Amino acid sequence: MSPLVRLTGASASLGAQEVLSGVDLRIDRGEIVTIVGPNGSGKSTLMRVIIGAVPLRQGRLEHAPGLRIGYVPQKLHIDPTLPMTVRRFLSLPRRVSDAAAAEALTHAGGAGLAGRQMSDLSGGQFQRVLLARALLNRPDLLILDEATQGLDQPGSAAFYRLIEQLRTELGCGVLMVSHELHVVMAASDRVICLNHHVCCEGAPEHVASAPEYRALFGTGTQGALALYRHQHDHHHDEGCSHGDHDHAHDHDHDADAPKTHSHEAR
Amino acid sequence: MLDDFLVRAALAGLGVALAAGPLGCLVVWRRMAYFGDATAHAAMLGVALALAFDVSIFAGVLVVSMLMATLVSTLSGRGFAMDTLLGVLAHSAIAFGLVAVSFLSGVRIDLMAYLFGDILAVSKGDLAIIWGGAALVLALLAWRWQALLTATLNPDLAQASGLDPRREQLVLTVALALVVAVAIKVVGSLLIAALMIIPAATARPLARTPEGMALTAAGIGAVSALGGLQGSLWFDTPTGPSMVCIAALLFLVTLLLDGLRRDLAQRRAGRTSG
């Protein structure tokens, strides 16, 4: 099966700063891929590369022919001078029928919000409306950039369950970025650990125990994960085979990293 | 009927107001209020160049406004904050325009007419240009409305839907230059931006949807234009500024009414909960 999106040797800069270098990535229909990485590691830029908002300096971006993307941005600031009901927002950029709008809202867990002003919504409701709008495009690929920002722990867990359910119902691919590693990893088929380049990738258990991942994040509990900025060694061998990322914060109780998310997935 | 200068003035004012209202909403939503100013002030330079090269004022203003708007779009995001950039460009443009006009020896022009407009001197030909330009702007906005709105909300959202936010920015730039070029006769280059921004700001508390706000702004602009014309006859005041004054008064009234409405709603909520 041809992939929905394929990036080959992709490099991109913002201003003079190279944010991504030599990134290879492939997303297939029906899989949930999560990108994790510290702040400033290029996660959002990678999303923006994939939707075509940031041009590549090097490498190639291929979309499946006629690919429809449903995009849920990291944050959407609506200027207070712009009046916007939920119903009207759902009709952007393509007008949809009331029935379709109501169905998408129900699907995304935001039933009954249609008449509200966007500015009056709570954080969780706002995210659900953004998701509903993305669904109306009948996406082949759903892209979520830190979609659970501002949601509490149960709220974001519920949000990810919803994503999983949607993937099953719609058969679309899902690409997401998140900080909430344990929750996200439980819900992902594949995790890509990014720090300007792909540090390691694979099944969640595999990545969670990889030294590169541990070096970047350590492990944490209850979502109170500290994200460590650090000087990363950019000279990897293939895969995740070496462990030159020793850090003082890599404590003993982190040693059972793959298990930490098992008690989160309640 | 068109032989009456008052009828021509009223029609000219209406034409500009109807196009400036919806366009002004987009300008306000995108926080580009001073962008309108910069484009309008460049009109002065356009007037000077049109006189120097003996082409129509409309054409001169249109070209220079378009260049200015493009220049601002290109320069933004290159190390200067937008307000700084617009401050430099807007005032430079009007200064260069005034200096350029002074070089035109032998041509006696009424500077005041271009700075503040002279709606009572609108000819049938001007009227055709104003309504043609306004219709073109409205058609452009109607055609690109959904895309413009999506790009205004969030450029990435537009990009992910297969739209090009830079193209929509260009559409807006062209529309802005057109409105400036047709409005210079009516309100002059100093007050064009006022006819875009004030009706839009006035319409905000009255609207629930973007379309509602655009239509309301057009209506408020039309009322301001006609009211200003009438007021200028009664009180023997300059017409362009009188139109802007009416718009400003309407802004004040809706602001007060909206404040009152919120206050009442809050008290009512307080009564039911307490």
Coordinates of C-alpha atoms in Angstrom, one line a residue:
Chain A
M1 CA 0.0 0.0 0.0
S2 CA 1.4 3.4 -0.9
P3 CA 1.9 5.7 2.1
L4 CA -0.3 8.7 2.8
V5 CA 2.7 10.9 3.3
R6 CA 6.3 10.2 2.8
L7 CA 9.2 12.5 3.7
T8 CA 12.7 11.7 2.4
G9 CA 15.8 13.4 3.8
A10 CA 13.8 16.5 4.7
S11 CA 15.5 19.6 6.0
A12 CA 13.8 22.8 6.8
S13 CA 14.9 26.1 8.3
L14 CA 13.0 28.9 10.1
G15 CA 15.0 32.0 9.4
A16 CA 18.7 31.2 9.7
Q17 CA 18.1 28.3 12.0
E18 CA 17.9 24.8 10.7
V19 CA 15.1 23.2 12.5
L20 CA 14.8 19.8 10.8
S21 CA 17.6 17.9 9.1
G22 CA 17.5 14.7 7.2
V23 CA 14.1 13.6 8.5
D24 CA 12.6 10.4 6.9
L25 CA 9.0 9.7 7.7
R26 CA 6.2 7.6 6.4
I27 CA 2.6 7.5 7.5
D28 CA 0.2 4.8 6.3
R29 CA -3.5 4.6 6.3
G30 CA -5.0 3.4 9.5
E31 CA -2.0 3.9 11.8
I32 CA -1.5 6.3 14.7
V33 CA 1.9 7.9 14.7
T34 CA 3.0 10.1 17.5
I35 CA 5.9 12.5 17.5
V36 CA 7.5 13.2 20.8
G37 CA 10.4 15.5 21.5
P38 CA 11.5 18.3 23.8
N39 CA 10.5 21.9 23.4
G40 CA 12.0 23.5 20.3
S41 CA 12.8 20.1 18.7
G42 CA 11.0 20.9 15.5
K43 CA 7.8 19.0 16.1
S44 CA 5.4 21.7 15.1
T45 CA 7.7 22.6 12.1
L46 CA 7.5 19.0 11.0
M47 CA 3.6 19.2 11.1
R48 CA 3.8 22.4 9.1
V49 CA 6.1 20.9 6.6
I50 CA 3.7 18.0 6.1
I51 CA 0.7 20.4 5.4
G52 CA 2.9 22.4 3.0
A53 CA 3.1 25.6 5.1
V54 CA 6.9 25.4 5.5
P55 CA 9.0 24.8 2.3
L56 CA 11.7 22.1 2.4
R57 CA 15.3 23.3 2.0
Q58 CA 16.3 19.8 1.1
G59 CA 14.6 16.5 0.6
R60 CA 11.2 15.5 -0.7
L61 CA 7.6 15.5 0.5
E62 CA 5.2 13.2 -1.2
H63 CA 1.4 13.2 -0.6
A64 CA -0.8 10.4 -1.8
P65 CA -2.8 11.6 -4.8
G66 CA -5.9 13.5 -3.7
L67 CA -4.8 13.4 0.0
R68 CA -7.3 15.1 2.3
I69 CA -5.8 16.4 5.5
G70 CA -7.8 17.3 8.6
Y71 CA -5.6 19.6 10.6
V72 CA -6.0 20.5 14.3
P73 CA -3.5 23.3 15.0
Q74 CA -1.7 23.7 18.3
K75 CA -3.5 26.8 19.1
L76 CA -6.1 28.9 17.3
H77 CA -6.3 32.4 18.4
I78 CA -9.5 34.0 17.2
D79 CA -9.3 37.7 17.2
P80 CA -11.9 39.2 19.6
T81 CA -13.1 41.5 16.8
L82 CA -14.1 38.4 14.8
P83 CA -17.6 37.1 15.7
M84 CA -17.8 33.4 15.0
T85 CA -20.3 30.8 16.0
V86 CA -19.3 27.2 16.1
R87 CA -21.7 26.4 13.3
R88 CA -20.2 29.1 11.1
F89 CA -16.7 27.9 11.9
L90 CA -17.5 24.4 10.8
S91 CA -18.4 25.7 7.4
L92 CA -14.8 26.9 6.8
P93 CA -13.4 26.6 4.2
R94 CA -16.2 24.5 2.6
R95 CA -19.8 25.1 3.4
V96 CA -21.4 22.0 5.0
S97 CA -25.1 21.2 5.7
D98 CA -26.5 21.6 9.2
A99 CA -26.9 17.8 9.4
A100 CA -23.3 17.2 8.5
A101 CA -22.2 19.8 11.0
A102 CA -24.3 18.3 13.8
E103 CA -23.0 14.8 13.0
A104 CA -19.4 15.9 13.1
L105 CA -19.9 17.7 16.4
T106 CA -21.5 14.5 17.9
H107 CA -18.7 12.5 16.5
A108 CA -16.1 14.7 18.1
G109 CA -18.0 14.8 21.4
G110 CA -19.2 18.4 21.1
A111 CA -22.9 17.8 20.4
G112 CA -25.1 20.8 21.1
L113 CA -22.4 23.5 20.7
A114 CA -23.4 24.7 17.3
G115 CA -25.0 27.9 18.4
R116 CA -22.3 29.0 20.8
Q117 CA -19.7 31.7 20.1
M118 CA -16.2 30.3 19.7
S119 CA -14.9 32.8 22.2
D120 CA -17.2 31.4 24.9
L121 CA -16.0 27.8 24.7
S122 CA -13.9 26.1 27.3
G123 CA -10.6 24.6 26.3
G124 CA -11.9 21.1 26.0
Q125 CA -15.0 22.2 24.0
F126 CA -12.8 24.3 21.7
Q127 CA -10.5 21.3 20.9
R128 CA -13.6 19.2 20.1
V129 CA -14.9 21.8 17.8
L130 CA -11.5 22.0 16.0
L131 CA -11.6 18.2 15.7
A132 CA -15.1 18.3 14.4
R133 CA -14.1 20.8 11.7
A134 CA -11.1 18.6 10.7
L135 CA -13.5 15.5 10.4
L136 CA -15.9 17.3 8.1
N137 CA -13.2 17.2 5.4
R138 CA -13.5 13.4 5.5
P139 CA -9.7 13.3 6.1
D140 CA -7.4 10.5 4.9
L141 CA -4.9 11.9 7.4
L142 CA -5.7 13.6 10.7
I143 CA -3.0 15.8 12.0
L144 CA -3.1 16.9 15.6
D145 CA -0.5 19.3 17.0
E146 CA -0.6 19.2 20.8
A147 CA -4.3 18.9 20.6
T148 CA -4.8 18.3 24.3
Q149 CA -3.0 21.4 25.5
G150 CA -5.1 22.9 28.2
L151 CA -7.0 19.8 29.0
D152 CA -6.7 18.1 32.3
Q153 CA -5.5 14.5 32.6
P154 CA -8.9 12.7 32.3
G155 CA -9.9 15.1 29.6
S156 CA -6.9 14.3 27.5
A157 CA -7.1 10.6 28.1
A158 CA -10.7 10.7 26.9
F159 CA -9.6 12.8 23.9
Y160 CA -7.0 10.2 22.9
R161 CA -9.6 7.4 23.3
L162 CA -11.8 9.4 20.9
I163 CA -8.9 9.6 18.4
E164 CA -8.4 5.9 18.5
Q165 CA -12.1 5.3 18.0
L166 CA -12.2 7.7 15.0
R167 CA -9.2 6.0 13.5
T168 CA -11.2 2.7 13.6
E169 CA -14.4 4.2 12.3
L170 CA -12.9 6.3 9.5
G171 CA -9.8 4.3 8.7
C172 CA -7.7 7.4 8.4
G173 CA -4.1 7.8 9.4
V174 CA -3.4 9.9 12.5
L175 CA -0.2 11.9 13.0
M176 CA 0.0 13.7 16.3
V177 CA 2.4 15.6 18.5
S178 CA 2.2 15.5 22.2
H179 CA 3.9 16.2 25.5
E180 CA 1.8 13.7 27.4
L181 CA 4.1 10.9 26.6
H182 CA 2.6 8.0 28.6
V183 CA -1.0 8.6 27.6
V184 CA 0.0 9.2 23.9
M185 CA 2.3 6.2 23.8
A186 CA -0.4 3.9 25.0
A187 CA -2.6 5.1 22.2
S188 CA 0.0 5.0 19.4
D189 CA 1.1 2.3 16.9
R190 CA 4.4 4.0 16.3
V191 CA 6.3 6.6 18.1
I192 CA 8.9 8.9 16.6
C193 CA 11.3 10.6 18.9
L194 CA 12.4 13.9 17.3
N195 CA 15.2 16.3 18.2
H196 CA 15.8 18.1 14.9
H197 CA 16.4 14.7 13.4
V198 CA 14.7 11.4 14.1
C199 CA 16.5 10.1 17.2
C200 CA 14.7 6.8 17.3
E201 CA 11.4 5.3 16.2
G202 CA 9.3 2.2 16.6
A203 CA 6.6 0.6 18.7
P204 CA 5.9 2.6 21.9
E205 CA 7.5 0.0 24.2
H206 CA 10.6 -0.1 22.0
V207 CA 11.0 3.7 22.0
A208 CA 10.3 4.1 25.7
S209 CA 13.2 1.8 26.5
A210 CA 15.5 3.3 23.9
P211 CA 18.4 5.1 25.5
E212 CA 17.9 8.1 23.1
Y213 CA 14.4 8.5 24.4
R214 CA 15.3 8.1 28.0
A215 CA 18.1 10.6 27.6
L216 CA 15.6 13.2 26.2
F217 CA 12.8 12.6 28.6
G218 CA 13.7 10.4 31.5
T219 CA 10.3 9.0 32.5
G220 CA 7.6 10.4 34.6
T221 CA 4.3 9.8 36.3
Q222 CA 0.9 11.3 36.3
G223 CA 1.7 13.5 33.4
A224 CA 4.0 15.7 35.4
L225 CA 6.8 14.9 33.1
A226 CA 9.7 17.2 33.1
L227 CA 11.0 17.8 29.6
Y228 CA 14.7 18.2 29.7
R229 CA 16.5 20.5 27.3
H230 CA 19.9 19.1 26.7
Q231 CA 22.8 19.0 24.4
H232 CA 22.1 16.1 22.2
D233 CA 24.7 14.0 20.6
H234 CA 23.9 14.2 16.9
H235 CA 26.2 11.4 15.8
H236 CA 23.9 8.4 15.9
D237 CA 24.6 5.0 14.5
E238 CA 21.7 3.3 12.9
G239 CA 18.7 2.7 15.1
C240 CA 18.8 3.0 18.8
S241 CA 21.7 0.8 19.7
H242 CA 23.9 3.0 21.7
G243 CA 23.6 4.8 25.0
D244 CA 25.8 7.9 25.1
H245 CA 23.0 10.0 26.6
D246 CA 23.7 9.5 30.3
H247 CA 22.1 12.2 32.4
A248 CA 22.0 12.9 36.1
H249 CA 18.2 12.8 36.0
D250 CA 18.1 9.3 34.7
H251 CA 17.2 7.8 38.1
D252 CA 16.8 4.2 39.0
H253 CA 13.1 4.2 39.3
D254 CA 12.9 5.1 35.6
A255 CA 14.5 1.8 34.7
D256 CA 11.1 0.2 34.1
A257 CA 10.0 2.8 31.5
P258 CA 7.8 0.6 29.4
K259 CA 5.7 -0.2 32.5
T260 CA 5.0 3.4 33.5
H261 CA 2.2 3.8 31.0
S262 CA 0.5 0.6 31.9
H263 CA -1.1 2.1 35.0
E264 CA -2.0 5.3 33.1
A265 CA -4.1 3.6 30.6
R266 CA -7.1 3.3 32.9
Chain B
M1 CA -31.3 63.1 -11.6
L2 CA -27.5 62.6 -11.9
D3 CA -27.3 66.3 -12.9
D4 CA -27.9 67.2 -9.3
F5 CA -24.5 67.4 -7.5
L6 CA -26.1 66.4 -4.3
V7 CA -27.4 63.2 -5.8
R8 CA -24.0 62.4 -7.3
A9 CA -22.4 63.1 -3.9
A10 CA -24.8 60.8 -2.1
L11 CA -24.3 58.0 -4.7
A12 CA -20.5 58.4 -4.5
G13 CA -20.6 58.2 -0.7
L14 CA -22.8 55.1 -0.8
G15 CA -20.6 53.4 -3.3
V16 CA -17.5 53.8 -1.2
A17 CA -19.2 52.9 2.1
L18 CA -20.7 49.7 0.7
A19 CA -17.3 48.4 -0.4
A20 CA -15.3 49.8 2.5
G21 CA -17.5 48.2 5.2
P22 CA -16.9 44.5 4.4
L23 CA -13.3 45.2 3.4
G24 CA -12.8 47.1 6.7
C25 CA -14.0 44.0 8.6
L26 CA -11.3 41.9 7.1
V27 CA -8.7 44.6 7.8
V28 CA -9.8 44.8 11.5
W29 CA -9.9 41.0 11.9
R30 CA -6.4 40.7 10.6
R31 CA -5.2 43.6 12.7
M32 CA -4.2 45.5 9.7
A33 CA -5.8 48.9 10.5
Y34 CA -2.6 50.8 9.9
F35 CA -2.0 48.8 6.7
G36 CA -5.0 50.7 5.4
D37 CA -3.5 53.9 6.5
A38 CA -0.2 53.3 4.8
T39 CA -1.9 52.4 1.6
A40 CA -4.1 55.4 1.7
H41 CA -1.2 57.8 2.5
A42 CA 0.7 56.4 -0.5
A43 CA -2.2 57.8 -2.5
M44 CA -0.7 61.3 -2.2
L45 CA 2.4 60.1 -4.0
G46 CA 0.1 58.6 -6.6
V47 CA -1.7 61.9 -7.2
A48 CA 1.6 63.7 -7.7
L49 CA 2.9 61.1 -10.2
A50 CA -0.4 61.0 -12.0
L51 CA -0.2 64.8 -12.5
A52 CA 3.4 64.6 -13.5
F53 CA 2.9 62.0 -16.1
D54 CA -0.5 63.3 -17.2
V55 CA -2.4 60.1 -16.5
S56 CA -5.7 59.8 -14.7
I57 CA -5.6 60.4 -10.9
F58 CA -7.4 57.1 -10.4
A59 CA -4.8 55.1 -12.3
G60 CA -1.9 56.9 -10.5
V61 CA -3.4 56.3 -7.1
L62 CA -4.3 52.7 -7.9
V63 CA -0.7 51.8 -9.0
V64 CA 1.1 53.5 -6.1
S65 CA -1.4 52.1 -3.5
M66 CA -0.9 48.6 -4.9
L67 CA 2.9 49.0 -4.9
M68 CA 2.8 50.3 -1.3
A69 CA 0.5 47.4 -0.1
T70 CA 2.8 44.9 -1.8
L71 CA 5.9 46.5 -0.3
V72 CA 4.4 46.3 3.2
S73 CA 3.4 42.7 2.7
T74 CA 6.9 41.8 1.5
L75 CA 8.8 43.7 4.2
S76 CA 6.7 42.5 7.1
G77 CA 8.4 39.8 9.1
R78 CA 11.9 40.9 8.1
G79 CA 13.1 42.2 11.4
F80 CA 10.8 45.1 12.0
A81 CA 7.6 45.0 13.9
M82 CA 4.6 45.7 11.7
D83 CA 3.7 49.0 13.4
T84 CA 7.2 50.4 13.1
L85 CA 7.3 49.4 9.4
L86 CA 3.9 51.0 8.7
G87 CA 4.9 54.1 10.6
V88 CA 8.0 54.5 8.5
L89 CA 6.3 53.8 5.2
A90 CA 3.0 55.6 5.7
H91 CA 4.5 58.9 6.7
S92 CA 7.3 58.7 4.2
A93 CA 4.8 58.1 1.4
I94 CA 2.7 61.1 2.3
A95 CA 5.8 63.3 2.8
F96 CA 7.3 62.3 -0.6
G97 CA 3.9 62.8 -2.1
L98 CA 3.7 66.4 -0.8
V99 CA 7.2 67.1 -1.9
A100 CA 6.6 65.7 -5.3
V101 CA 3.5 67.8 -5.7
S102 CA 5.6 71.0 -5.0
F103 CA 7.9 70.1 -7.9
L104 CA 5.0 70.3 -10.3
S105 CA 5.4 74.0 -11.3
G106 CA 2.7 75.3 -13.6
V107 CA 0.1 72.9 -12.2
R108 CA -2.2 74.4 -9.7
I109 CA -3.8 71.7 -7.7
D110 CA -6.0 71.9 -4.7
L111 CA -4.0 69.8 -2.1
M112 CA -6.9 70.0 0.3
A113 CA -9.1 68.2 -2.2
Y114 CA -6.8 65.2 -2.2
L115 CA -6.1 65.1 1.5
F116 CA -9.8 65.6 2.6
G117 CA -11.7 64.7 -0.6
D118 CA -14.2 66.8 -2.4
I119 CA -17.3 64.8 -2.7
L120 CA -19.4 67.7 -3.9
A121 CA -17.3 67.9 -7.1
V122 CA -17.8 64.3 -8.1
S123 CA -18.6 64.1 -11.8
K124 CA -20.6 61.4 -13.7
G125 CA -17.3 59.9 -14.8
D126 CA -16.0 59.8 -11.2
L127 CA -19.3 58.1 -10.2
A128 CA -18.8 55.4 -12.8
I129 CA -15.3 54.8 -11.5
I130 CA -16.4 54.7 -7.9
W131 CA -19.3 52.3 -8.5
G132 CA -17.3 50.2 -10.9
G133 CA -14.4 49.9 -8.4
A134 CA -16.8 49.2 -5.5
A135 CA -18.6 46.5 -7.4
L136 CA -15.2 44.9 -8.4
V137 CA -14.1 44.9 -4.7
L138 CA -17.4 43.4 -3.5
A139 CA -17.3 40.8 -6.3
L140 CA -13.6 39.9 -5.3
L141 CA -14.5 39.6 -1.7
A142 CA -17.6 37.5 -2.3
W143 CA -15.6 35.2 -4.6
R144 CA -12.8 34.7 -2.1
W145 CA -14.8 35.1 1.1
Q146 CA -14.5 31.6 2.4
A147 CA -10.8 31.3 1.7
L148 CA -10.1 34.8 3.0
L149 CA -12.0 34.0 6.2
T150 CA -10.1 30.7 6.7
A151 CA -6.7 32.3 6.1
T152 CA -7.7 35.1 8.5
L153 CA -8.5 32.6 11.2
N154 CA -5.2 30.8 10.8
P155 CA -2.9 30.5 7.8
D156 CA -1.9 26.9 8.6
L157 CA -5.6 25.9 8.7
A158 CA -6.0 27.4 5.2
Q159 CA -2.8 25.7 4.0
A160 CA -4.0 22.3 5.3
S161 CA -7.2 22.7 3.3
G162 CA -5.2 23.3 0.1
L163 CA -5.6 27.1 0.1
D164 CA -2.6 29.4 -0.3
P165 CA -2.7 32.1 2.4
R166 CA -0.3 34.3 0.4
R167 CA -2.7 34.4 -2.5
E168 CA -5.5 35.5 -0.2
Q169 CA -3.3 38.2 1.2
L170 CA -2.7 39.4 -2.3
V171 CA -6.5 39.5 -3.0
L172 CA -6.9 41.6 0.1
T173 CA -4.0 43.9 -1.0
V174 CA -5.6 44.5 -4.4
A175 CA -9.0 45.1 -2.9
L176 CA -7.5 47.6 -0.5
A177 CA -5.7 49.5 -3.2
L178 CA -8.9 49.6 -5.3
V179 CA -10.9 51.1 -2.4
V180 CA -8.3 53.7 -1.7
A181 CA -8.2 54.7 -5.4
V182 CA -11.9 55.1 -5.7
A183 CA -12.4 56.7 -2.3
I184 CA -9.7 59.4 -2.6
K185 CA -12.2 61.8 -4.3
V186 CA -14.8 61.2 -1.6
V187 CA -13.1 61.4 1.7
G188 CA -9.5 62.1 0.7
S189 CA -6.3 60.1 1.5
L190 CA -6.3 61.1 5.2
L191 CA -9.7 59.7 6.0
I192 CA -10.1 56.7 3.8
A193 CA -9.0 54.3 6.5
A194 CA -11.6 55.8 8.8
L195 CA -14.4 54.8 6.5
M196 CA -13.0 51.2 6.6
I197 CA -12.2 50.8 10.3
I198 CA -14.9 52.8 12.1
P199 CA -18.0 51.1 10.6
A200 CA -16.4 47.7 11.1
A201 CA -15.6 48.4 14.8
T202 CA -19.1 49.8 15.2
A203 CA -20.6 46.6 13.8
R204 CA -18.7 44.2 16.0
P205 CA -21.0 44.2 19.1
L206 CA -24.0 43.9 16.9
A207 CA -23.0 40.8 15.0
R208 CA -22.8 37.1 15.7
T209 CA -21.2 35.9 12.5
P210 CA -18.6 37.3 10.1
E211 CA -21.1 37.9 7.4
G212 CA -23.4 39.6 9.8
M213 CA -20.6 42.0 10.8
A214 CA -19.7 42.7 7.2
L215 CA -23.3 43.5 6.2
T216 CA -23.8 45.6 9.3
A217 CA -20.6 47.5 8.6
A218 CA -21.7 48.2 5.1
G219 CA -25.0 49.5 6.4
I220 CA -23.3 51.7 9.1
G221 CA -21.0 53.1 6.4
A222 CA -24.0 53.9 4.2
V223 CA -25.8 55.7 7.0
S224 CA -22.6 57.6 7.9
A225 CA -22.1 58.7 4.3
L226 CA -25.7 60.0 3.9
G227 CA -25.8 61.4 7.4
G228 CA -22.5 63.2 6.9
L229 CA -23.7 64.7 3.6
Q230 CA -26.9 65.9 5.2
G231 CA -25.0 67.3 8.2
S232 CA -22.5 69.1 6.0
L233 CA -25.4 70.8 4.3
W234 CA -27.1 71.8 7.6
F235 CA -24.0 73.0 9.4
D236 CA -22.0 74.1 6.3
T237 CA -19.1 71.7 7.3
P238 CA -16.6 69.8 5.1
T239 CA -18.4 66.7 3.8
G240 CA -15.7 64.0 4.0
P241 CA -14.8 64.7 7.6
S242 CA -18.5 65.0 8.5
M243 CA -19.1 61.5 7.3
V244 CA -16.3 60.2 9.5
C245 CA -17.8 62.2 12.4
I246 CA -21.1 60.5 12.0
A247 CA -19.4 57.1 11.9
A248 CA -17.5 57.9 15.1
L249 CA -20.7 59.0 16.8
L250 CA -22.4 55.7 15.8
F251 CA -19.4 53.8 17.2
L252 CA -19.9 55.6 20.5
V253 CA -23.6 54.9 20.6
T254 CA -23.2 51.1 20.0
L255 CA -20.4 51.0 22.5
L256 CA -22.6 52.5 25.2
L257 CA -25.6 50.4 24.3
D258 CA -23.5 47.2 24.3
G259 CA -22.0 48.2 27.7
L260 CA -25.5 48.8 29.0
R261 CA -26.7 45.4 27.6
R262 CA -23.8 43.5 29.2
D263 CA -24.4 45.3 32.5
L264 CA -28.1 44.3 32.5
A265 CA -27.3 40.7 31.6
Q266 CA -24.8 40.5 34.4
R267 CA -27.3 41.9 36.9
R268 CA -30.0 39.5 35.7
A269 CA -27.5 36.6 36.1
G270 CA -26.5 37.8 39.5
R271 CA -30.2 37.9 40.6
T272 CA -30.9 34.4 39.4
S273 CA -27.8 32.9 41.0
G274 CA -27.9 34.8 44.2

